[in-house]
């Protein structure tokens, strides 16, 4: 039995932190897991910048409310879910992702949780498990699933490499160059065709 594991940001929806960087005018917040492989380091750095600028959850959620899924993402997901089980594995947070899940037709999402003070300041974050994408893929395999994975960033590579089939989708030139053995696609149609072949 197959299950497809997809990254969320950069694959189905735009990068939330890049959108917030543009909305807030804080260019440092454009940095994502495409640039920084160490997610804990990246998040702690982001929280420091938010604190420095007096920004919290409310401001980020206001930006998220304006974000729509990438063009074709909902149709791609609907088609894929008509053929097999799909699980979105993301290092984002419940407080960010729910409005986007609504726009995608409520697919199943495994992600993390922010720690937020009463005044809305983001004080920390709680990861579901260490290396959540790889850990989840291995857990699925341990209960009889063959996993097919797709993502765009450094933090997707472990789940892609551990799966029976894995793909890069709209990744960076650097990641594609560093991992030439992983098939890379730019369009939802091509990714869907590649996944179909493996089902």
Coordinates of C-alpha atoms in Angstrom, one line a residue, residues 16-185:
X16 CA 5.1 31.8 4.5
X17 CA 8.3 33.5 5.8
X18 CA 9.1 35.0 2.4
X19 CA 5.6 36.4 2.2
X20 CA 5.9 37.8 5.7
X21 CA 9.3 39.2 4.9
X22 CA 7.8 41.1 2.0
X23 CA 4.8 42.3 4.0
X24 CA 6.9 43.4 7.0
X25 CA 9.9 44.8 5.0
X26 CA 12.3 42.7 7.0
X27 CA 14.5 41.2 4.3
X28 CA 16.4 38.8 6.7
X29 CA 13.2 36.8 7.1
X30 CA 13.5 35.6 3.5
X31 CA 15.9 32.9 4.7
X32 CA 14.2 29.5 4.6
X33 CA 15.1 25.8 4.7
X34 CA 16.3 26.1 1.1
X35 CA 19.2 28.2 2.6
X36 CA 19.6 26.9 6.1
X37 CA 19.6 23.1 6.6
X38 CA 19.4 23.4 10.5
X39 CA 15.7 24.0 11.2
X40 CA 16.1 24.7 14.9
X41 CA 18.8 27.3 14.3
X42 CA 16.7 28.9 11.6
X43 CA 13.6 29.1 13.8
X44 CA 15.4 30.5 16.8
X45 CA 17.0 33.1 14.6
X46 CA 13.6 34.0 13.2
X47 CA 12.1 34.3 16.7
X48 CA 14.9 36.7 17.6
X49 CA 14.2 38.9 14.7
X50 CA 10.5 39.0 15.5
X51 CA 11.2 40.0 19.1
X52 CA 13.6 42.7 17.9
X53 CA 10.9 44.2 15.7
X54 CA 8.1 43.7 18.2
X55 CA 6.2 41.4 15.9
X56 CA 4.1 38.4 16.9
X57 CA 1.7 35.7 15.8
X58 CA -1.1 38.2 14.9
X59 CA 1.0 40.0 12.3
X60 CA 2.1 36.7 10.7
X61 CA -1.4 35.4 10.6
X62 CA -2.6 38.6 8.9
X63 CA -0.1 37.9 6.1
X64 CA -1.1 34.2 5.9
X65 CA -4.7 35.2 5.4
X66 CA -3.6 36.8 2.1
X67 CA -1.8 33.7 0.8
X68 CA -3.4 31.4 -1.7
X69 CA -2.1 27.9 -2.7
X70 CA 0.3 27.8 -5.7
X71 CA -1.6 27.8 -9.1
X72 CA -2.7 24.2 -9.8
X73 CA -1.9 22.9 -6.3
X74 CA -5.5 22.2 -5.2
X75 CA -6.2 20.4 -8.5
X76 CA -3.0 18.4 -8.2
X77 CA -3.8 17.4 -4.6
X78 CA -7.4 16.5 -5.4
X79 CA -6.3 14.3 -8.3
X80 CA -3.6 12.6 -6.2
X81 CA -6.0 12.0 -3.3
X82 CA -8.4 10.3 -5.7
X83 CA -5.7 7.7 -6.4
X84 CA -3.9 7.1 -3.1
X85 CA -3.5 8.3 0.5
X86 CA -1.6 11.7 0.8
X87 CA 0.0 13.1 3.9
X88 CA 1.5 16.6 4.1
X89 CA 4.6 16.6 6.2
X90 CA 5.7 20.1 7.1
X91 CA 8.0 21.8 9.6
X92 CA 5.5 24.7 9.8
X93 CA 3.1 25.2 12.7
X94 CA -0.6 24.6 13.3
X95 CA -1.1 28.3 13.9
X96 CA 0.2 29.1 10.4
X97 CA -1.1 26.2 8.4
X98 CA -4.8 25.8 9.2
X99 CA -6.0 28.7 6.9
X100 CA -4.0 27.2 4.1
X101 CA -5.3 23.7 4.7
X102 CA -8.8 25.1 4.3
X103 CA -7.9 26.5 0.9
X104 CA -6.5 23.1 -0.1
X105 CA -9.6 21.1 0.9
X106 CA -8.4 20.0 4.3
X107 CA -5.8 17.4 3.4
X108 CA -4.1 15.6 6.4
X109 CA -1.2 17.6 7.8
X110 CA 1.4 16.6 10.3
X111 CA 3.3 19.7 11.6
X112 CA 4.5 21.4 14.7
X113 CA 3.2 23.9 17.3
X114 CA 4.4 27.4 18.3
X115 CA 4.7 28.5 21.9
X116 CA 2.9 31.9 22.1
X117 CA 2.6 34.2 25.1
X118 CA -0.7 35.9 26.0
X119 CA 0.4 39.1 24.3
X120 CA 0.9 37.2 21.0
X121 CA 4.7 37.1 21.2
X122 CA 6.2 33.9 19.7
X123 CA 8.4 32.6 22.5
X124 CA 9.4 29.3 21.2
X125 CA 8.3 26.2 19.2
X126 CA 7.6 22.5 19.9
X127 CA 8.7 20.1 17.2
X128 CA 6.5 17.0 17.0
X129 CA 9.5 14.7 16.9
X130 CA 13.2 15.0 15.9
X131 CA 13.7 15.0 12.2
X132 CA 9.9 14.9 11.8
X133 CA 9.7 14.1 8.1
X134 CA 12.2 11.2 8.1
X135 CA 10.8 9.9 11.4
X136 CA 7.2 9.9 10.0
X137 CA 8.2 8.2 6.8
X138 CA 10.1 5.5 8.7
X139 CA 7.1 5.0 11.0
X140 CA 4.7 4.6 8.0
X141 CA 7.1 2.1 6.5
X142 CA 7.1 0.2 9.8
X143 CA 3.3 -0.3 9.6
X144 CA 3.4 -1.6 6.0
X145 CA 3.3 1.5 3.8
X146 CA 5.5 2.2 0.8
X147 CA 6.2 5.9 0.8
X148 CA 6.7 8.2 -2.1
X149 CA 7.9 11.6 -1.2
X150 CA 8.4 15.0 -2.8
X151 CA 9.8 18.3 -1.5
X152 CA 11.9 21.3 -2.4
X153 CA 14.3 21.9 0.5
X154 CA 17.2 20.5 2.5
X155 CA 14.8 19.4 5.3
X156 CA 13.0 17.2 2.7
X157 CA 16.0 15.3 1.5
X158 CA 16.0 12.6 4.2
X159 CA 12.3 11.6 3.6
X160 CA 12.9 11.7 -0.2
X161 CA 16.0 9.4 0.1
X162 CA 14.3 7.0 2.6
X163 CA 11.2 6.5 0.4
X164 CA 10.8 3.9 -2.3
X165 CA 10.5 6.8 -4.8
X166 CA 11.3 10.5 -4.2
X167 CA 11.2 13.7 -6.2
X168 CA 12.4 17.3 -5.9
X169 CA 9.8 19.8 -6.9
X170 CA 10.6 23.4 -7.8
X171 CA 13.8 23.1 -5.8
X172 CA 16.9 25.3 -6.0
X173 CA 19.6 24.9 -8.6
X174 CA 22.1 24.1 -5.8
X175 CA 20.1 21.3 -4.3
X176 CA 19.4 19.8 -7.8
X177 CA 23.1 20.0 -8.6
X178 CA 24.1 18.4 -5.2
X179 CA 21.6 15.6 -5.6
X180 CA 21.5 14.8 -9.4
X181 CA 20.2 11.3 -8.6
X182 CA 16.8 12.6 -7.4
X183 CA 14.4 13.3 -10.3
X184 CA 13.4 17.0 -10.3
X185 CA 10.2 18.5 -11.7

